[in-house]
């Protein structure tokens, strides 16, 4: 659950900069952990020995950074602690950490646990309503239940709002404000509806989604709240094309410049998310982020060696982005004759990297060949690259499966096709148009079938 990040050891004789005294009824003679949230992960900060009466103390000579921390017990259960004050005490019981929690010396945690004690029965009420909704027999029943759920949600939001208004300078108030939903005024919504603007509510929600986040406060990075906001924003609010994502990313990064740690987390999140995204073409966002924030020296937290690797990765991906002309290849066929990719004069081209001894390739290749036969007469060609140098295994597989497309390999390592096409596993399939521009990549044979079918349909519609 936890990664070892930093552990502060209390130096004897030095007054502690932080001291969190805890008593938990139900544990004794063991060890407890103090960890903190960082985005969607948790990291170990401190350890403490528990005495025979359940008492233990976390303390150290360096103040704790603000955020949401976790006191983790031996059975891996935990309760959360807000860190703003550095010295306070907490007492609870393993029977129910929240219900039995008593806080001394911390306004933040007093407010936080009062909220949790209020929230728990509301959560139980909401769970019952959700179950009732699933079992609803009529539309009227569903509507009534949804109205009750909205009422409960409003009560919870009203409670948070009262904490915000009555304790505006507290960290808990900032957290609650960050969790408040974006609301469109009924008047603006009605005006937009009268104008026939069906997207007004979506645009307003998206444009104002981060209004309640204080970008100048780095404590938000040590909570799950900001991470979840980022995740929701990029996965459900930003239109999933490269230009829209890049524009949203730059706008958000600009907001985050109010604090260097918030800036760091924002840039890191957007960059890493889109390097590994399942959305085809999202690697263009990764390249954009590297070019704009890493290569320009703005990623101050990255050491020289790591920076070089990140930049190199972007340089490999950039020529392979959707819309780019595919790198040319000149490889030998089974007879030793060189065959060039640029000579594939067809409406669509599959550039297929495979290995006859790869189990997945053995299943996929015949299926891909069926796709080829299906669209061969409609302008599809295949340039199939065997990444292995074993001639016999390759030729035997070709003959066994009657693969009558362009089959090539590189027995003498004359060209670095792995680097050119970012091949680190097989099979890998790129799809090119008649200009040999990349229109899809790293797709399955099923997806390839669908893409070609849709492309042919689109071309027919254009001619009408």
PDB file of N, CA and C in Angstrom, residues 236-317:
ATOM      1  N   UNK A 236     -13.582  13.056 -18.630  1.00  0.00           N
ATOM      2  CA  UNK A 236     -15.013  13.204 -18.885  1.00  0.00           C
ATOM      3  C   UNK A 236     -15.461  14.582 -19.356  1.00  0.00           C
ATOM      4  N   UNK A 237     -14.636  15.607 -19.191  1.00  0.00           N
ATOM      5  CA  UNK A 237     -15.068  16.953 -19.563  1.00  0.00           C
ATOM      6  C   UNK A 237     -14.379  17.496 -20.808  1.00  0.00           C
ATOM      7  N   UNK A 238     -13.102  17.230 -20.962  1.00  0.00           N
ATOM      8  CA  UNK A 238     -12.366  17.737 -22.127  1.00  0.00           C
ATOM      9  C   UNK A 238     -12.667  16.860 -23.339  1.00  0.00           C
ATOM     10  N   UNK A 239     -13.002  17.504 -24.457  1.00  0.00           N
ATOM     11  CA  UNK A 239     -13.302  16.749 -25.677  1.00  0.00           C
ATOM     12  C   UNK A 239     -12.065  15.942 -26.081  1.00  0.00           C
ATOM     13  N   UNK A 240     -12.235  14.644 -26.365  1.00  0.00           N
ATOM     14  CA  UNK A 240     -11.070  13.772 -26.562  1.00  0.00           C
ATOM     15  C   UNK A 240     -10.406  13.881 -27.932  1.00  0.00           C
ATOM     16  N   UNK A 241      -9.926  15.072 -28.259  1.00  0.00           N
ATOM     17  CA  UNK A 241      -9.011  15.172 -29.396  1.00  0.00           C
ATOM     18  C   UNK A 241      -7.806  15.995 -28.962  1.00  0.00           C
ATOM     19  N   UNK A 242      -6.722  15.849 -29.697  1.00  0.00           N
ATOM     20  CA  UNK A 242      -5.433  16.393 -29.263  1.00  0.00           C
ATOM     21  C   UNK A 242      -5.471  17.902 -29.065  1.00  0.00           C
ATOM     22  N   UNK A 243      -6.039  18.627 -30.018  1.00  0.00           N
ATOM     23  CA  UNK A 243      -6.065  20.100 -29.916  1.00  0.00           C
ATOM     24  C   UNK A 243      -6.822  20.556 -28.671  1.00  0.00           C
ATOM     25  N   UNK A 244      -7.957  19.901 -28.402  1.00  0.00           N
ATOM     26  CA  UNK A 244      -8.753  20.280 -27.224  1.00  0.00           C
ATOM     27  C   UNK A 244      -8.006  19.965 -25.933  1.00  0.00           C
ATOM     28  N   UNK A 245      -7.369  18.800 -25.893  1.00  0.00           N
ATOM     29  CA  UNK A 245      -6.634  18.396 -24.684  1.00  0.00           C
ATOM     30  C   UNK A 245      -5.450  19.318 -24.449  1.00  0.00           C
ATOM     31  N   UNK A 246      -4.712  19.624 -25.508  1.00  0.00           N
ATOM     32  CA  UNK A 246      -3.549  20.509 -25.360  1.00  0.00           C
ATOM     33  C   UNK A 246      -3.958  21.895 -24.878  1.00  0.00           C
ATOM     34  N   UNK A 247      -5.051  22.419 -25.427  1.00  0.00           N
ATOM     35  CA  UNK A 247      -5.531  23.750 -25.008  1.00  0.00           C
ATOM     36  C   UNK A 247      -5.951  23.725 -23.544  1.00  0.00           C
ATOM     37  N   UNK A 248      -6.663  22.663 -23.151  1.00  0.00           N
ATOM     38  CA  UNK A 248      -7.101  22.542 -21.754  1.00  0.00           C
ATOM     39  C   UNK A 248      -5.903  22.378 -20.828  1.00  0.00           C
ATOM     40  N   UNK A 249      -4.917  21.611 -21.278  1.00  0.00           N
ATOM     41  CA  UNK A 249      -3.715  21.391 -20.472  1.00  0.00           C
ATOM     42  C   UNK A 249      -2.964  22.697 -20.236  1.00  0.00           C
ATOM     43  N   UNK A 250      -2.760  23.463 -21.295  1.00  0.00           N
ATOM     44  CA  UNK A 250      -2.025  24.726 -21.160  1.00  0.00           C
ATOM     45  C   UNK A 250      -2.767  25.717 -20.270  1.00  0.00           C
ATOM     46  N   UNK A 251      -4.073  25.761 -20.402  1.00  0.00           N
ATOM     47  CA  UNK A 251      -4.882  26.652 -19.571  1.00  0.00           C
ATOM     48  C   UNK A 251      -4.776  26.279 -18.096  1.00  0.00           C
ATOM     49  N   UNK A 252      -4.813  24.983 -17.828  1.00  0.00           N
ATOM     50  CA  UNK A 252      -4.732  24.512 -16.447  1.00  0.00           C
ATOM     51  C   UNK A 252      -3.337  24.730 -15.872  1.00  0.00           C
ATOM     52  N   UNK A 253      -2.314  24.461 -16.667  1.00  0.00           N
ATOM     53  CA  UNK A 253      -0.936  24.685 -16.202  1.00  0.00           C
ATOM     54  C   UNK A 253      -0.731  26.152 -15.847  1.00  0.00           C
ATOM     55  N   UNK A 254      -1.314  27.032 -16.644  1.00  0.00           N
ATOM     56  CA  UNK A 254      -1.190  28.478 -16.356  1.00  0.00           C
ATOM     57  C   UNK A 254      -1.792  28.808 -14.996  1.00  0.00           C
ATOM     58  N   UNK A 255      -2.946  28.220 -14.686  1.00  0.00           N
ATOM     59  CA  UNK A 255      -3.561  28.430 -13.374  1.00  0.00           C
ATOM     60  C   UNK A 255      -2.651  27.920 -12.263  1.00  0.00           C
ATOM     61  N   UNK A 256      -2.014  26.767 -12.517  1.00  0.00           N
ATOM     62  CA  UNK A 256      -1.205  26.113 -11.482  1.00  0.00           C
ATOM     63  C   UNK A 256       0.098  26.846 -11.185  1.00  0.00           C
ATOM     64  N   UNK A 257       0.460  27.785 -12.016  1.00  0.00           N
ATOM     65  CA  UNK A 257       1.703  28.536 -11.800  1.00  0.00           C
ATOM     66  C   UNK A 257       1.664  29.377 -10.531  1.00  0.00           C
ATOM     67  N   UNK A 258       0.503  29.454  -9.882  1.00  0.00           N
ATOM     68  CA  UNK A 258       0.380  30.204  -8.627  1.00  0.00           C
ATOM     69  C   UNK A 258       1.198  29.581  -7.509  1.00  0.00           C
ATOM     70  N   UNK A 259       1.558  28.296  -7.660  1.00  0.00           N
ATOM     71  CA  UNK A 259       2.368  27.620  -6.640  1.00  0.00           C
ATOM     72  C   UNK A 259       3.239  26.586  -7.332  1.00  0.00           C
ATOM     73  N   UNK A 260       4.529  26.558  -7.011  1.00  0.00           N
ATOM     74  CA  UNK A 260       5.440  25.689  -7.752  1.00  0.00           C
ATOM     75  C   UNK A 260       5.144  24.207  -7.547  1.00  0.00           C
ATOM     76  N   UNK A 261       4.650  23.833  -6.362  1.00  0.00           N
ATOM     77  CA  UNK A 261       4.333  22.425  -6.130  1.00  0.00           C
ATOM     78  C   UNK A 261       3.059  22.008  -6.859  1.00  0.00           C
ATOM     79  N   UNK A 262       2.107  22.905  -6.922  1.00  0.00           N
ATOM     80  CA  UNK A 262       0.880  22.629  -7.669  1.00  0.00           C
ATOM     81  C   UNK A 262       1.201  22.567  -9.165  1.00  0.00           C
ATOM     82  N   UNK A 263       2.063  23.480  -9.620  1.00  0.00           N
ATOM     83  CA  UNK A 263       2.539  23.464 -11.009  1.00  0.00           C
ATOM     84  C   UNK A 263       3.226  22.140 -11.319  1.00  0.00           C
ATOM     85  N   UNK A 264       4.092  21.721 -10.433  1.00  0.00           N
ATOM     86  CA  UNK A 264       4.828  20.464 -10.608  1.00  0.00           C
ATOM     87  C   UNK A 264       3.873  19.286 -10.745  1.00  0.00           C
ATOM     88  N   UNK A 265       2.892  19.204  -9.830  1.00  0.00           N
ATOM     89  CA  UNK A 265       1.977  18.074  -9.863  1.00  0.00           C
ATOM     90  C   UNK A 265       1.114  18.108 -11.126  1.00  0.00           C
ATOM     91  N   UNK A 266       0.674  19.296 -11.517  1.00  0.00           N
ATOM     92  CA  UNK A 266      -0.188  19.441 -12.685  1.00  0.00           C
ATOM     93  C   UNK A 266       0.534  19.021 -13.958  1.00  0.00           C
ATOM     94  N   UNK A 267       1.737  19.526 -14.145  1.00  0.00           N
ATOM     95  CA  UNK A 267       2.521  19.178 -15.340  1.00  0.00           C
ATOM     96  C   UNK A 267       2.832  17.685 -15.350  1.00  0.00           C
ATOM     97  N   UNK A 268       3.255  17.159 -14.191  1.00  0.00           N
ATOM     98  CA  UNK A 268       3.580  15.729 -14.092  1.00  0.00           C
ATOM     99  C   UNK A 268       2.358  14.875 -14.424  1.00  0.00           C
ATOM    100  N   UNK A 269       1.200  15.218 -13.849  1.00  0.00           N
ATOM    101  CA  UNK A 269      -0.005  14.414 -14.057  1.00  0.00           C
ATOM    102  C   UNK A 269      -0.394  14.371 -15.528  1.00  0.00           C
ATOM    103  N   UNK A 270      -0.476  15.541 -16.160  1.00  0.00           N
ATOM    104  CA  UNK A 270      -0.920  15.601 -17.559  1.00  0.00           C
ATOM    105  C   UNK A 270       0.065  14.859 -18.462  1.00  0.00           C
ATOM    106  N   UNK A 271       1.349  15.027 -18.190  1.00  0.00           N
ATOM    107  CA  UNK A 271       2.377  14.400 -19.026  1.00  0.00           C
ATOM    108  C   UNK A 271       2.322  12.883 -18.920  1.00  0.00           C
ATOM    109  N   UNK A 272       2.345  12.366 -17.707  1.00  0.00           N
ATOM    110  CA  UNK A 272       2.391  10.906 -17.534  1.00  0.00           C
ATOM    111  C   UNK A 272       1.078  10.255 -17.958  1.00  0.00           C
ATOM    112  N   UNK A 273      -0.032  10.923 -17.694  1.00  0.00           N
ATOM    113  CA  UNK A 273      -1.335  10.355 -18.073  1.00  0.00           C
ATOM    114  C   UNK A 273      -1.411  10.123 -19.575  1.00  0.00           C
ATOM    115  N   UNK A 274      -0.930  11.076 -20.348  1.00  0.00           N
ATOM    116  CA  UNK A 274      -1.087  10.978 -21.796  1.00  0.00           C
ATOM    117  C   UNK A 274       0.043  10.212 -22.474  1.00  0.00           C
ATOM    118  N   UNK A 275       1.108   9.956 -21.756  1.00  0.00           N
ATOM    119  CA  UNK A 275       2.130   9.055 -22.317  1.00  0.00           C
ATOM    120  C   UNK A 275       1.591   7.626 -22.365  1.00  0.00           C
ATOM    121  N   UNK A 276       0.792   7.264 -21.362  1.00  0.00           N
ATOM    122  CA  UNK A 276       0.307   5.889 -21.242  1.00  0.00           C
ATOM    123  C   UNK A 276      -1.196   5.759 -21.513  1.00  0.00           C
ATOM    124  N   UNK A 277      -1.810   6.796 -22.043  1.00  0.00           N
ATOM    125  CA  UNK A 277      -3.252   6.787 -22.263  1.00  0.00           C
ATOM    126  C   UNK A 277      -3.661   5.738 -23.294  1.00  0.00           C
ATOM    127  N   UNK A 278      -4.855   5.164 -23.089  1.00  0.00           N
ATOM    128  CA  UNK A 278      -5.421   4.213 -24.051  1.00  0.00           C
ATOM    129  C   UNK A 278      -6.098   4.939 -25.216  1.00  0.00           C
ATOM    130  N   UNK A 279      -6.239   6.246 -25.118  1.00  0.00           N
ATOM    131  CA  UNK A 279      -6.833   7.021 -26.201  1.00  0.00           C
ATOM    132  C   UNK A 279      -5.827   7.143 -27.336  1.00  0.00           C
ATOM    133  N   UNK A 280      -6.176   6.607 -28.495  1.00  0.00           N
ATOM    134  CA  UNK A 280      -5.250   6.660 -29.626  1.00  0.00           C
ATOM    135  C   UNK A 280      -4.963   8.104 -30.008  1.00  0.00           C
ATOM    136  N   UNK A 281      -3.704   8.440 -30.126  1.00  0.00           N
ATOM    137  CA  UNK A 281      -3.295   9.786 -30.482  1.00  0.00           C
ATOM    138  C   UNK A 281      -2.957  10.664 -29.297  1.00  0.00           C
ATOM    139  N   UNK A 282      -3.245  10.157 -28.071  1.00  0.00           N
ATOM    140  CA  UNK A 282      -2.987  10.961 -26.874  1.00  0.00           C
ATOM    141  C   UNK A 282      -1.494  11.182 -26.634  1.00  0.00           C
ATOM    142  N   UNK A 283      -0.644  10.361 -27.281  1.00  0.00           N
ATOM    143  CA  UNK A 283       0.795  10.575 -27.120  1.00  0.00           C
ATOM    144  C   UNK A 283       1.223  11.922 -27.687  1.00  0.00           C
ATOM    145  N   UNK A 284       0.395  12.516 -28.530  1.00  0.00           N
ATOM    146  CA  UNK A 284       0.686  13.860 -29.032  1.00  0.00           C
ATOM    147  C   UNK A 284       0.628  14.885 -27.901  1.00  0.00           C
ATOM    148  N   UNK A 285      -0.219  14.617 -26.906  1.00  0.00           N
ATOM    149  CA  UNK A 285      -0.286  15.495 -25.730  1.00  0.00           C
ATOM    150  C   UNK A 285       0.997  15.356 -24.919  1.00  0.00           C
ATOM    151  N   UNK A 286       1.457  14.120 -24.766  1.00  0.00           N
ATOM    152  CA  UNK A 286       2.729  13.887 -24.076  1.00  0.00           C
ATOM    153  C   UNK A 286       3.852  14.658 -24.772  1.00  0.00           C
ATOM    154  N   UNK A 287       3.929  14.560 -26.083  1.00  0.00           N
ATOM    155  CA  UNK A 287       4.975  15.255 -26.844  1.00  0.00           C
ATOM    156  C   UNK A 287       4.843  16.768 -26.650  1.00  0.00           C
ATOM    157  N   UNK A 288       3.620  17.265 -26.696  1.00  0.00           N
ATOM    158  CA  UNK A 288       3.370  18.699 -26.480  1.00  0.00           C
ATOM    159  C   UNK A 288       3.876  19.147 -25.108  1.00  0.00           C
ATOM    160  N   UNK A 289       3.560  18.372 -24.077  1.00  0.00           N
ATOM    161  CA  UNK A 289       3.970  18.730 -22.717  1.00  0.00           C
ATOM    162  C   UNK A 289       5.486  18.714 -22.573  1.00  0.00           C
ATOM    163  N   UNK A 290       6.122  17.714 -23.163  1.00  0.00           N
ATOM    164  CA  UNK A 290       7.585  17.622 -23.081  1.00  0.00           C
ATOM    165  C   UNK A 290       8.223  18.802 -23.797  1.00  0.00           C
ATOM    166  N   UNK A 291       7.749  19.102 -24.981  1.00  0.00           N
ATOM    167  CA  UNK A 291       8.334  20.202 -25.752  1.00  0.00           C
ATOM    168  C   UNK A 291       8.131  21.553 -25.072  1.00  0.00           C
ATOM    169  N   UNK A 292       6.980  21.735 -24.424  1.00  0.00           N
ATOM    170  CA  UNK A 292       6.658  23.053 -23.863  1.00  0.00           C
ATOM    171  C   UNK A 292       7.158  23.247 -22.431  1.00  0.00           C
ATOM    172  N   UNK A 293       7.230  22.170 -21.647  1.00  0.00           N
ATOM    173  CA  UNK A 293       7.552  22.345 -20.229  1.00  0.00           C
ATOM    174  C   UNK A 293       8.834  21.637 -19.772  1.00  0.00           C
ATOM    175  N   UNK A 294       9.222  20.590 -20.465  1.00  0.00           N
ATOM    176  CA  UNK A 294      10.425  19.858 -20.054  1.00  0.00           C
ATOM    177  C   UNK A 294      11.651  20.348 -20.832  1.00  0.00           C
ATOM    178  N   UNK A 295      11.543  20.408 -22.140  1.00  0.00           N
ATOM    179  CA  UNK A 295      12.688  20.836 -22.949  1.00  0.00           C
ATOM    180  C   UNK A 295      13.050  22.293 -22.700  1.00  0.00           C
ATOM    181  N   UNK A 296      12.095  23.077 -22.211  1.00  0.00           N
ATOM    182  CA  UNK A 296      12.337  24.508 -21.975  1.00  0.00           C
ATOM    183  C   UNK A 296      12.875  24.795 -20.579  1.00  0.00           C
ATOM    184  N   UNK A 297      13.087  23.735 -19.792  1.00  0.00           N
ATOM    185  CA  UNK A 297      13.670  23.900 -18.463  1.00  0.00           C
ATOM    186  C   UNK A 297      12.676  24.247 -17.372  1.00  0.00           C
ATOM    187  N   UNK A 298      11.372  24.200 -17.668  1.00  0.00           N
ATOM    188  CA  UNK A 298      10.375  24.549 -16.655  1.00  0.00           C
ATOM    189  C   UNK A 298      10.118  23.427 -15.655  1.00  0.00           C
ATOM    190  N   UNK A 299      10.478  22.199 -16.021  1.00  0.00           N
ATOM    191  CA  UNK A 299      10.281  21.047 -15.122  1.00  0.00           C
ATOM    192  C   UNK A 299      11.474  20.981 -14.161  1.00  0.00           C
ATOM    193  N   UNK A 300      11.507  21.904 -13.231  1.00  0.00           N
ATOM    194  CA  UNK A 300      12.658  22.105 -12.346  1.00  0.00           C
ATOM    195  C   UNK A 300      12.960  20.903 -11.456  1.00  0.00           C
ATOM    196  N   UNK A 301      11.996  20.023 -11.251  1.00  0.00           N
ATOM    197  CA  UNK A 301      12.136  18.900 -10.333  1.00  0.00           C
ATOM    198  C   UNK A 301      12.821  17.685 -10.963  1.00  0.00           C
ATOM    199  N   UNK A 302      13.019  17.699 -12.277  1.00  0.00           N
ATOM    200  CA  UNK A 302      13.558  16.535 -12.985  1.00  0.00           C
ATOM    201  C   UNK A 302      15.070  16.655 -13.103  1.00  0.00           C
ATOM    202  N   UNK A 303      15.785  15.604 -12.693  1.00  0.00           N
ATOM    203  CA  UNK A 303      17.242  15.634 -12.820  1.00  0.00           C
ATOM    204  C   UNK A 303      17.659  15.459 -14.285  1.00  0.00           C
ATOM    205  N   UNK A 304      18.910  15.737 -14.570  1.00  0.00           N
ATOM    206  CA  UNK A 304      19.397  15.760 -15.946  1.00  0.00           C
ATOM    207  C   UNK A 304      19.220  14.410 -16.644  1.00  0.00           C
ATOM    208  N   UNK A 305      19.503  13.331 -15.944  1.00  0.00           N
ATOM    209  CA  UNK A 305      19.408  11.994 -16.544  1.00  0.00           C
ATOM    210  C   UNK A 305      17.961  11.644 -16.884  1.00  0.00           C
ATOM    211  N   UNK A 306      17.058  11.911 -15.954  1.00  0.00           N
ATOM    212  CA  UNK A 306      15.633  11.625 -16.193  1.00  0.00           C
ATOM    213  C   UNK A 306      15.091  12.502 -17.310  1.00  0.00           C
ATOM    214  N   UNK A 307      15.486  13.773 -17.310  1.00  0.00           N
ATOM    215  CA  UNK A 307      15.043  14.697 -18.348  1.00  0.00           C
ATOM    216  C   UNK A 307      15.464  14.191 -19.733  1.00  0.00           C
ATOM    217  N   UNK A 308      16.681  13.703 -19.831  1.00  0.00           N
ATOM    218  CA  UNK A 308      17.184  13.195 -21.113  1.00  0.00           C
ATOM    219  C   UNK A 308      16.331  12.025 -21.607  1.00  0.00           C
ATOM    220  N   UNK A 309      15.912  11.162 -20.691  1.00  0.00           N
ATOM    221  CA  UNK A 309      15.076  10.012 -21.066  1.00  0.00           C
ATOM    222  C   UNK A 309      13.687  10.451 -21.520  1.00  0.00           C
ATOM    223  N   UNK A 310      13.128  11.435 -20.805  1.00  0.00           N
ATOM    224  CA  UNK A 310      11.795  11.943 -21.161  1.00  0.00           C
ATOM    225  C   UNK A 310      11.830  12.595 -22.538  1.00  0.00           C
ATOM    226  N   UNK A 311      12.851  13.423 -22.769  1.00  0.00           N
ATOM    227  CA  UNK A 311      12.981  14.105 -24.059  1.00  0.00           C
ATOM    228  C   UNK A 311      13.209  13.091 -25.180  1.00  0.00           C
ATOM    229  N   UNK A 312      14.037  12.090 -24.915  1.00  0.00           N
ATOM    230  CA  UNK A 312      14.291  11.058 -25.925  1.00  0.00           C
ATOM    231  C   UNK A 312      13.002  10.315 -26.284  1.00  0.00           C
ATOM    232  N   UNK A 313      12.188  10.028 -25.250  1.00  0.00           N
ATOM    233  CA  UNK A 313      10.915   9.338 -25.504  1.00  0.00           C
ATOM    234  C   UNK A 313      10.022  10.186 -26.410  1.00  0.00           C
ATOM    235  N   UNK A 314       9.961  11.474 -26.155  1.00  0.00           N
ATOM    236  CA  UNK A 314       9.155  12.368 -26.991  1.00  0.00           C
ATOM    237  C   UNK A 314       9.698  12.428 -28.416  1.00  0.00           C
ATOM    238  N   UNK A 315      11.015  12.406 -28.552  1.00  0.00           N
ATOM    239  CA  UNK A 315      11.626  12.452 -29.883  1.00  0.00           C
ATOM    240  C   UNK A 315      11.321  11.190 -30.681  1.00  0.00           C
ATOM    241  N   UNK A 316      11.216  10.057 -29.998  1.00  0.00           N
ATOM    242  CA  UNK A 316      10.844   8.803 -30.670  1.00  0.00           C
ATOM    243  C   UNK A 316       9.391   8.857 -31.129  1.00  0.00           C
ATOM    244  N   UNK A 317       8.519   9.385 -30.278  1.00  0.00           N
ATOM    245  CA  UNK A 317       7.081   9.384 -30.569  1.00  0.00           C
ATOM    246  C   UNK A 317       6.667  10.447 -31.584  1.00  0.00           C
TER     247      UNK A 317
END
